[in-house]
Short mmCIF file of C-alpha atoms and ligand atoms in Angstrom, two decimals:
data_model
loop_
_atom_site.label_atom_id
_atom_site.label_comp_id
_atom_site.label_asym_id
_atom_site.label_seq_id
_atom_site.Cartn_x
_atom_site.Cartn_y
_atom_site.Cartn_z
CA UNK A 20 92.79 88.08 98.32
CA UNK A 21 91.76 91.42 97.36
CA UNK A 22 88.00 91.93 95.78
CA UNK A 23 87.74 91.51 92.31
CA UNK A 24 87.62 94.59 90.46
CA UNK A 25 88.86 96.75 93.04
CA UNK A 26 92.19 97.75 94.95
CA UNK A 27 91.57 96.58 98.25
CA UNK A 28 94.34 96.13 101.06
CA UNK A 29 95.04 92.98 103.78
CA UNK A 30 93.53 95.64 106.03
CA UNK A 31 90.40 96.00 104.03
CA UNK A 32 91.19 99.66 102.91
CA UNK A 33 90.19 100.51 99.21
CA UNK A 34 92.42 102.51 97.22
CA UNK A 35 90.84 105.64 95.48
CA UNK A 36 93.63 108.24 95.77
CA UNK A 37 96.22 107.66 93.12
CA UNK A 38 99.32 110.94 94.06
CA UNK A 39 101.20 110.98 90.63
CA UNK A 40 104.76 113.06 90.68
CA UNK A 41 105.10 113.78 87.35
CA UNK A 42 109.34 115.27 87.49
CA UNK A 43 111.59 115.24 90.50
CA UNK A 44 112.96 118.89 88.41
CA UNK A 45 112.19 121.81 90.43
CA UNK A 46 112.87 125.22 90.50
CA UNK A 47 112.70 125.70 94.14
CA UNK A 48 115.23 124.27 97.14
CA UNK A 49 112.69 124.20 99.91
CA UNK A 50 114.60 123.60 103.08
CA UNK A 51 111.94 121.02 104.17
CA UNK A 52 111.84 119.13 100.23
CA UNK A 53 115.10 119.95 98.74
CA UNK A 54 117.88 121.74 100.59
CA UNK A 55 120.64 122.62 98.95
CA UNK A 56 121.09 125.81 99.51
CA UNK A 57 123.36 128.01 101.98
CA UNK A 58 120.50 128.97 103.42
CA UNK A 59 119.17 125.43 104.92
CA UNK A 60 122.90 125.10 105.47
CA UNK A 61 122.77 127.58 108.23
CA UNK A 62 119.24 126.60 109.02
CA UNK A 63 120.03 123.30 109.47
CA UNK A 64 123.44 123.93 111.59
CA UNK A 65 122.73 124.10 115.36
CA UNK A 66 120.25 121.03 115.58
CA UNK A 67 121.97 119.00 112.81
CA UNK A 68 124.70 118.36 115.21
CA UNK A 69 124.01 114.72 115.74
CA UNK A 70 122.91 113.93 112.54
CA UNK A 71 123.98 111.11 110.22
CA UNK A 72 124.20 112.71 107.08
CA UNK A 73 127.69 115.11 106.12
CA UNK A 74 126.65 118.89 105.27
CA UNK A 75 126.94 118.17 101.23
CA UNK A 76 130.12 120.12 99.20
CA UNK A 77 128.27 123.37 98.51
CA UNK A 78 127.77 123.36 94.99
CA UNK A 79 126.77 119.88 94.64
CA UNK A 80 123.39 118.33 94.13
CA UNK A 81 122.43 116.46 97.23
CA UNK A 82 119.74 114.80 95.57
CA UNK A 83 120.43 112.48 92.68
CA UNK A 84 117.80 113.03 90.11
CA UNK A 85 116.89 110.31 87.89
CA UNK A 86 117.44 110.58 84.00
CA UNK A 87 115.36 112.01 81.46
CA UNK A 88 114.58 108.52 80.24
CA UNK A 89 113.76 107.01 83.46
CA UNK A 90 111.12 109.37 83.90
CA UNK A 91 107.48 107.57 83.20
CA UNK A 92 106.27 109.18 79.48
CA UNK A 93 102.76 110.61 79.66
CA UNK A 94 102.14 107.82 77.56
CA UNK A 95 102.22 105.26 80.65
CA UNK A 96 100.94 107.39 82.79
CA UNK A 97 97.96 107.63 81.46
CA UNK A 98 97.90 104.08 81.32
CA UNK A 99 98.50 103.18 84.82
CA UNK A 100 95.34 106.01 85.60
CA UNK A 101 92.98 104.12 83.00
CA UNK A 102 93.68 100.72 85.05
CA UNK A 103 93.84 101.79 88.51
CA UNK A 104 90.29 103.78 87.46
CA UNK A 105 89.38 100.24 86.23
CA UNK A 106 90.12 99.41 89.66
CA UNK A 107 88.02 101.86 91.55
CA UNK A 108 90.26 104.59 92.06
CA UNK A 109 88.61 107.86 91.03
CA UNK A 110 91.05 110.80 92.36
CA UNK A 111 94.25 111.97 91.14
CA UNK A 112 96.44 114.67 92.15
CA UNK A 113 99.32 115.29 89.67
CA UNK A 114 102.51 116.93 91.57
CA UNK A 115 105.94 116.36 91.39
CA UNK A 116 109.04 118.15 91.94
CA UNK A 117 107.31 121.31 90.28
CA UNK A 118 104.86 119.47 87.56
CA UNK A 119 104.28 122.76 85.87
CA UNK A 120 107.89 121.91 84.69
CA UNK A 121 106.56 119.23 82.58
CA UNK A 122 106.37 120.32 79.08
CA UNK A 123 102.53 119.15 77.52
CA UNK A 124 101.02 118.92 81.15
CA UNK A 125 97.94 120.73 79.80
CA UNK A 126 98.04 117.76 77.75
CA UNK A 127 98.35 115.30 80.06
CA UNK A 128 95.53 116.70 82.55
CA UNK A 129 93.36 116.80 79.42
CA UNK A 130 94.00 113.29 78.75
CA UNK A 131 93.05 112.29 82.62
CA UNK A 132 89.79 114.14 82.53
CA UNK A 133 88.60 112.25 79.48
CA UNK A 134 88.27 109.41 81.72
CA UNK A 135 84.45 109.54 82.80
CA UNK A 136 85.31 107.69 86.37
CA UNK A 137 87.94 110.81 87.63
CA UNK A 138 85.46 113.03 89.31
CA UNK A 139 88.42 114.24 91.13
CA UNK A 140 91.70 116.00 89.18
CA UNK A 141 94.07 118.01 90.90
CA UNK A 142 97.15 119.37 90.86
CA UNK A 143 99.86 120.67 93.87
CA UNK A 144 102.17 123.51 92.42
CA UNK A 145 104.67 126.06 94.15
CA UNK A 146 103.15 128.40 91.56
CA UNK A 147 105.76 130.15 89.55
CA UNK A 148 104.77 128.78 86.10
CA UNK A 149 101.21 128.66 86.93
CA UNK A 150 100.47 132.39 85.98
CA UNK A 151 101.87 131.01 82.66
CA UNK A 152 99.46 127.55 82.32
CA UNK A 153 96.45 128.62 84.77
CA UNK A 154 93.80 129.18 81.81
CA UNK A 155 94.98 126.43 79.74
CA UNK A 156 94.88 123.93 82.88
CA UNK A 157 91.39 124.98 83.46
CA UNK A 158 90.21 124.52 80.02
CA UNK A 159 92.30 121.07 79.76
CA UNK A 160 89.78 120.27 82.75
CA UNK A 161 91.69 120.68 86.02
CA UNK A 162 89.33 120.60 88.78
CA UNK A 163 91.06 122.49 91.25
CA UNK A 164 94.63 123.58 92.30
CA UNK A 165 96.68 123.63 96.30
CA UNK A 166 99.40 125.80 96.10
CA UNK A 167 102.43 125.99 98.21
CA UNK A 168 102.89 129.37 100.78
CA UNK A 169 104.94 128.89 103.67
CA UNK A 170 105.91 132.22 104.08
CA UNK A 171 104.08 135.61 103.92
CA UNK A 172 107.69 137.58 104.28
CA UNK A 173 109.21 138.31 101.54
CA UNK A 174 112.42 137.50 102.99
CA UNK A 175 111.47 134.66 104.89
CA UNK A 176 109.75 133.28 101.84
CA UNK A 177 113.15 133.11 100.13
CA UNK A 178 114.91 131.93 102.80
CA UNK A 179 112.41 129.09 102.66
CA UNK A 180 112.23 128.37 99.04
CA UNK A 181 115.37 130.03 98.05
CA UNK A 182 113.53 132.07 95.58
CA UNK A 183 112.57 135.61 95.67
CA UNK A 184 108.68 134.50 94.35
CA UNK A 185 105.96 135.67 97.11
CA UNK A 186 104.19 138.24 95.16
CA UNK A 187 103.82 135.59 91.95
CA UNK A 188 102.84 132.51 94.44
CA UNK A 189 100.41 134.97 95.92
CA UNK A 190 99.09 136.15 92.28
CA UNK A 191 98.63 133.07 91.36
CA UNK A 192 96.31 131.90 94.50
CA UNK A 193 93.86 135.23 93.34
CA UNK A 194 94.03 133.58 89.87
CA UNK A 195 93.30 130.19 91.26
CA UNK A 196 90.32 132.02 92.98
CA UNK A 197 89.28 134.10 89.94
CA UNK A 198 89.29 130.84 87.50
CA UNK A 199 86.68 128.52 89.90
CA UNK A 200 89.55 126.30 90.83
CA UNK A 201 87.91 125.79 94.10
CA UNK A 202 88.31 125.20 96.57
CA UNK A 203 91.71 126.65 96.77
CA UNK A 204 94.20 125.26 99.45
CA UNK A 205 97.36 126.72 100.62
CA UNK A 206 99.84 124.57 102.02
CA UNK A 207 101.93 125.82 104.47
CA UNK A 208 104.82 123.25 106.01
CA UNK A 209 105.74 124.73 109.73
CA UNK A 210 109.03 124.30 111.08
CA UNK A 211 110.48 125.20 113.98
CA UNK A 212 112.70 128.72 114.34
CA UNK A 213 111.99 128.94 110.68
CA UNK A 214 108.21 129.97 110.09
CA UNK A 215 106.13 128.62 113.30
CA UNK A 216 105.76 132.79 113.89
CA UNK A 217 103.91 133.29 111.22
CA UNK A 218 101.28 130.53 112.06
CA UNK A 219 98.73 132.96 112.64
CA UNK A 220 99.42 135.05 109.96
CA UNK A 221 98.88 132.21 107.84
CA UNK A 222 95.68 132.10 109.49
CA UNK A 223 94.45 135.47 108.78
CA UNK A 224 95.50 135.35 105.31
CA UNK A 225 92.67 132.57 105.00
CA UNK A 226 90.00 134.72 105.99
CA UNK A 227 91.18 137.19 103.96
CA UNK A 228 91.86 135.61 100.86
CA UNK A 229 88.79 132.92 101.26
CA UNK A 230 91.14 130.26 100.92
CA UNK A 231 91.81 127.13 102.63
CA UNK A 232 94.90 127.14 104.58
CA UNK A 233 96.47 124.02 105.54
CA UNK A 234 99.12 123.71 108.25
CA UNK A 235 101.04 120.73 107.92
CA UNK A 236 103.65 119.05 109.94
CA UNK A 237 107.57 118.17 108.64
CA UNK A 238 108.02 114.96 107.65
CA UNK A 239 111.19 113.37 107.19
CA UNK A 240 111.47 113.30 103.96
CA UNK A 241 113.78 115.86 103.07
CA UNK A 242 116.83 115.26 100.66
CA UNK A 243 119.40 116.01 102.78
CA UNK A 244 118.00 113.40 105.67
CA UNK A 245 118.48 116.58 108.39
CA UNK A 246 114.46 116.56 109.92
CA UNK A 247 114.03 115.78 113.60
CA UNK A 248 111.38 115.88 116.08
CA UNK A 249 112.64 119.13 117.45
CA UNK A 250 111.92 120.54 113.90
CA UNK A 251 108.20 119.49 114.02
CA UNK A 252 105.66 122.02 115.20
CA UNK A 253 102.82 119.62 116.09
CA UNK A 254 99.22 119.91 114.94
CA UNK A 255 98.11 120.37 118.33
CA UNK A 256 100.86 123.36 119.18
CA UNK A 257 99.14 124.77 115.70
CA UNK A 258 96.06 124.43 116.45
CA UNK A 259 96.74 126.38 119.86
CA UNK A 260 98.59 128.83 118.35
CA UNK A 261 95.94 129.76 115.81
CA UNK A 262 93.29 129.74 118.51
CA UNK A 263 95.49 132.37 120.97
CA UNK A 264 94.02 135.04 118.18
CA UNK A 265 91.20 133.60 116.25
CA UNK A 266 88.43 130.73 117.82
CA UNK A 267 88.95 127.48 116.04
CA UNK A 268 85.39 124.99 116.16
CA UNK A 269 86.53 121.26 114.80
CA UNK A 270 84.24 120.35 111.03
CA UNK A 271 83.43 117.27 110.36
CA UNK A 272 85.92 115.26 107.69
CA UNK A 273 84.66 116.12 104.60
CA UNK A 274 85.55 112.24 103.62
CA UNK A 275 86.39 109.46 106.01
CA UNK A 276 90.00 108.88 104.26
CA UNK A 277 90.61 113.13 104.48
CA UNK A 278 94.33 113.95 106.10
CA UNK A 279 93.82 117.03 107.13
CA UNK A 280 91.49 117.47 110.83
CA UNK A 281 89.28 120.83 109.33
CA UNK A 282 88.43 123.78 111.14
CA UNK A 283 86.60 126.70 110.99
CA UNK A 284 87.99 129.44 111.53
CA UNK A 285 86.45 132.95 113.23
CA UNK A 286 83.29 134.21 112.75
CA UNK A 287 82.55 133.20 109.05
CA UNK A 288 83.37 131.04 106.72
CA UNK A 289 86.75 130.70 106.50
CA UNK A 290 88.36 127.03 106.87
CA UNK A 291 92.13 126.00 108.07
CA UNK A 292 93.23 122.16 107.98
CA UNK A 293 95.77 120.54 110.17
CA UNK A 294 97.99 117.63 108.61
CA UNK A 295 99.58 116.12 111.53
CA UNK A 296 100.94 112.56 110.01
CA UNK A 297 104.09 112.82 112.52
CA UNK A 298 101.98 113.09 115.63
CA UNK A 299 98.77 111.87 114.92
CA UNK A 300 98.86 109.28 112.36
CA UNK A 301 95.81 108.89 110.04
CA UNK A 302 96.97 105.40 108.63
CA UNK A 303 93.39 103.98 109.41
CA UNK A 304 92.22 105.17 107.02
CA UNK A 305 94.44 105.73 103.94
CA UNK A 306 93.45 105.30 100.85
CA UNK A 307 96.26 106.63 98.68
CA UNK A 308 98.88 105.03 96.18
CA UNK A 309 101.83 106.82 94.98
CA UNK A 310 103.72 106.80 91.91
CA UNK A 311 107.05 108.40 91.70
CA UNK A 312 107.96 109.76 88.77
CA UNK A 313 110.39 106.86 87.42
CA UNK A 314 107.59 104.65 87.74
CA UNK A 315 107.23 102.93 91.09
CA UNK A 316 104.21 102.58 93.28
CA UNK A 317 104.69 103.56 96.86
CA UNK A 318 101.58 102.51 98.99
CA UNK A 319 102.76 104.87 101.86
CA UNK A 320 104.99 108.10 101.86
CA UNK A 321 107.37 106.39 104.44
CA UNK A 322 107.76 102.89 102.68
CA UNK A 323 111.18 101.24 102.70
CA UNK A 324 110.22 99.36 99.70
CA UNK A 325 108.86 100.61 96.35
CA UNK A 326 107.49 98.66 93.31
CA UNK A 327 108.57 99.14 89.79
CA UNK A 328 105.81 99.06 87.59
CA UNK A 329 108.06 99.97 84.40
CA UNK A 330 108.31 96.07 83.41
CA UNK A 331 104.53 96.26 82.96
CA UNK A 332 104.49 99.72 80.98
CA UNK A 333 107.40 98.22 78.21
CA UNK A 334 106.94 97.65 75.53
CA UNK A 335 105.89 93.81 74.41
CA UNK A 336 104.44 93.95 77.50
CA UNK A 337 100.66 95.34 75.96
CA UNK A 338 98.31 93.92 78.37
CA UNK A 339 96.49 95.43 80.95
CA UNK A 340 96.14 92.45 82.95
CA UNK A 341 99.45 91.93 83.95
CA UNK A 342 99.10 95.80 85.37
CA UNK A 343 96.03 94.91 87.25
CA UNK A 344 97.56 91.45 88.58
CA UNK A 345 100.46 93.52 89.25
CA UNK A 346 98.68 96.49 91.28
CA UNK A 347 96.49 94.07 92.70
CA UNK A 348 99.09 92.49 94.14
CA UNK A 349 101.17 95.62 95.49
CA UNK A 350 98.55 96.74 97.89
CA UNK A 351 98.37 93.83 99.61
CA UNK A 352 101.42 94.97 100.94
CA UNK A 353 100.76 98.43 101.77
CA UNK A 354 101.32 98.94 105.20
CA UNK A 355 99.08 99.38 108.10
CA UNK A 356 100.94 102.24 109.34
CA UNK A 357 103.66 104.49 109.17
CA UNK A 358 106.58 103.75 112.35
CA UNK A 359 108.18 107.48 112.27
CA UNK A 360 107.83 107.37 115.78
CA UNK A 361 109.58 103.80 116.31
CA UNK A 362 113.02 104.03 117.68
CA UNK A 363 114.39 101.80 114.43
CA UNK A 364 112.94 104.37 111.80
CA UNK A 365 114.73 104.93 108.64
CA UNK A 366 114.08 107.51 106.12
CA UNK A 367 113.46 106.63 102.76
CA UNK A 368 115.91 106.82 100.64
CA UNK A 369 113.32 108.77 97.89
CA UNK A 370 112.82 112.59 98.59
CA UNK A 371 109.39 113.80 98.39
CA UNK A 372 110.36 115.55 94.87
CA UNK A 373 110.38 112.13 93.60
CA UNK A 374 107.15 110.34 95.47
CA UNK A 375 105.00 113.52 95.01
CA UNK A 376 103.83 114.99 97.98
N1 SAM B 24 106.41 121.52 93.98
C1 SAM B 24 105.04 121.50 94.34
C2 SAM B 24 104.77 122.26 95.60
O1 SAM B 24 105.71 122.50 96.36
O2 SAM B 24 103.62 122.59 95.84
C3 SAM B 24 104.47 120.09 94.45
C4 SAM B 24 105.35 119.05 95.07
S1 SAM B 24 105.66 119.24 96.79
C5 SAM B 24 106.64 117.82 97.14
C6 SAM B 24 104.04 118.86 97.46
C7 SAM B 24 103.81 119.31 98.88
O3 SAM B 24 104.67 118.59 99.74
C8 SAM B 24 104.10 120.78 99.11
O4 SAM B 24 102.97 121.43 99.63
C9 SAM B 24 105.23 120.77 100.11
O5 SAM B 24 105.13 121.85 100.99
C10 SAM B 24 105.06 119.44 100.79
N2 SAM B 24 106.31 118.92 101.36
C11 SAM B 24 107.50 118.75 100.75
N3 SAM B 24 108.42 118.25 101.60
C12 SAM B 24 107.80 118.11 102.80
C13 SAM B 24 108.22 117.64 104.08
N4 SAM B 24 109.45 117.20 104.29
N5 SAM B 24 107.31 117.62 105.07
C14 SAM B 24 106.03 118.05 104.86
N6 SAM B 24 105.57 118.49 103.67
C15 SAM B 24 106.44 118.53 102.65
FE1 SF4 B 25 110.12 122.01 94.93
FE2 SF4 B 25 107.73 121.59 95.97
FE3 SF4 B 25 109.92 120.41 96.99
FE4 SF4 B 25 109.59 123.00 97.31
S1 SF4 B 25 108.26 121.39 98.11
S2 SF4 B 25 111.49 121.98 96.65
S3 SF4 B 25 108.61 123.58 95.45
S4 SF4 B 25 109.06 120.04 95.02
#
């Protein structure tokens, strides 16, 4: 039985990282997320060979999104946050898709840091609407902000993202900076013949910019079901890479439950993080939830299995303790550990537009 009054697991790990994808809309095809492009087309070709999955009819979404109306309101969002705070958990990222889709998300950030036990609100963007919203997110009471930048050519950038947007992602890390929504990170997903050369790039732009950059692994969990291993740049091979040019001198985790190994990086103060979850698991000590946007928890990124809340959010259904009986219950079944490296692995079905990375 889990504690009273909290969200604890069968492995004794309490939940206080609720990830909340807000839309699976987004104006970006990232080859890694969502690729439906031409471009991931050819990327994908020459190691794809093998693969299960059909190239998809150009043209055609590859990626089913849910209905308008199977999308969780803000409504029930907010009250899934109020219980699961009731429950201990006391950080939420908002992401998505692109959340700064969502029409009223000022609203619903302002609604989140009402709640006196959130002494954690963030938000994960690609950052094209987020010149737009920056102020108003800041004054609604976001905390701080990671932005997506997996490219620092122009062209490569596209090729990436499929959108011609560096010079606006990169605008809106300096207004990031300039509004105190610190401490900035910069997410950078590395992939094999398609950015791993600009690794330490990536790096400098950290100390330049005074930004956190974080390096992270691919993780199958693309749309199109095309990752494999000989996509993955490991942390390690990073880590390497980075230190060829620049000295790299481990940090201590900043919190036990962190996913990112830090570094620092150089002579001052400039940090880089390493996400490694395909080659060095940090299962341990997770102590995240998920909730897609249509309204299921997830208790890992890589479950099989997800768990509708909606029949606890409907209407004539008005009392929180079904919700907490209900959570309570789902995270006894999170899972001690991710098997990506088994042999018998199967990708989830749900993209990571839909989970919320
Ligand atoms: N659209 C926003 C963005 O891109 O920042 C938020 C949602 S996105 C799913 C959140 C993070 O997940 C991004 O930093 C993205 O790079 C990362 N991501 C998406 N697909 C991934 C994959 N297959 N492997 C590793 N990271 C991935
Ligand atoms: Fe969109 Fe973010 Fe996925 Fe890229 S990673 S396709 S920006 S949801």
């Amino acid at each position: 039985m889990s504690h009273p009054g909290v969200l604890q697991d069968s492995y004794k790990r309490v939940i206080r990282d609720l990830r909340i994808s807000i839309t699976d809309r987004c104006n970006f095809n990232c080859v890694y997320c969502l690729p439906d492009t031409e471009e991931a087309d050819n990327f994908f070709k020459p190691i794809d060979q093998g693969a299960k999955k059909p190239s998809p009819v150009p043209g055609k979404l590859i990626y089913p999104r849910k209905r308008r109306s199977q999308i969780l309101t803000f409504e029930e969002i907010i009250r899934v946050i109020r219980v699961a705070a009731s429950l201990g958990v006391n950080k939420i990222r908002i992401t998505g898709g692109e959340p700064l889709l969502r029409r009223g998300v000022e609203s619903l950030i302002s609604q989140i840091a009402d709640i006196d036990s959130i002494c954690d609100l963030s938000l994960t963007t690609n950052g094209t609407h987020f010149l737009r919203l920056a102020k108003n997110l800041k004054k609604a009471g976001l905390g701080r902000v990671t932005l997506s930048l997996d490219s620092l050519d122009r062209d490569n950038f596209k090729k990436i993202t499929s959108r011609d947007g560096l010079d606006e992602v990169l605008e809106s890390i300096r207004l990031a900076k300039s509004l105190g929504l610190a401490p900035v990170k910069v997410n950078a997903v590395i992939i094999r013949g398609l950015n791993d050369h600009e690794i330490v790039r990536l790096a400098r732009f950290a100390m330049d910019e005074g930004v956190i950059m974080r390096f992270i692994e691919f993780m199958p969990l693309d749309s199109r079901q095309a990752w494999q291993r000989d996509h993955v740049v490991s942390g390690a091979e990073i880590a390497e890479r980075i230190q060829s040019k620049y000295p790299l001198t481990p940090l201590p985790a900043g919190n036990p439950s962190e996913t990112s190994t830090r570094w620092s990086l150089g002579q001052g103060t400039a940090e880089v993080g390493i996400i490694a979850p395909v080659t060095q698991p940090f299962c341990g000590s997770c102590n995240r939830l998920r909730l897609t946007a249509d309204g299921k928890i997830r208790t890992c990124l890589f479950s099989q299995h997800e768990h509708d809340l909606k029949p606890c959010l409907s209407h004539g259904s008005d009392s929180n303790e079904d919700l907490v009986a209900r959570l309570q219950q789902i995270v006894l079944s999170k899972e001690q550990g991710h098997r990506i490296s088994e042999p018998d692995y199967v990708q989830p079905a749900s993209t990571m537009s839909l989970i919320g990375g």
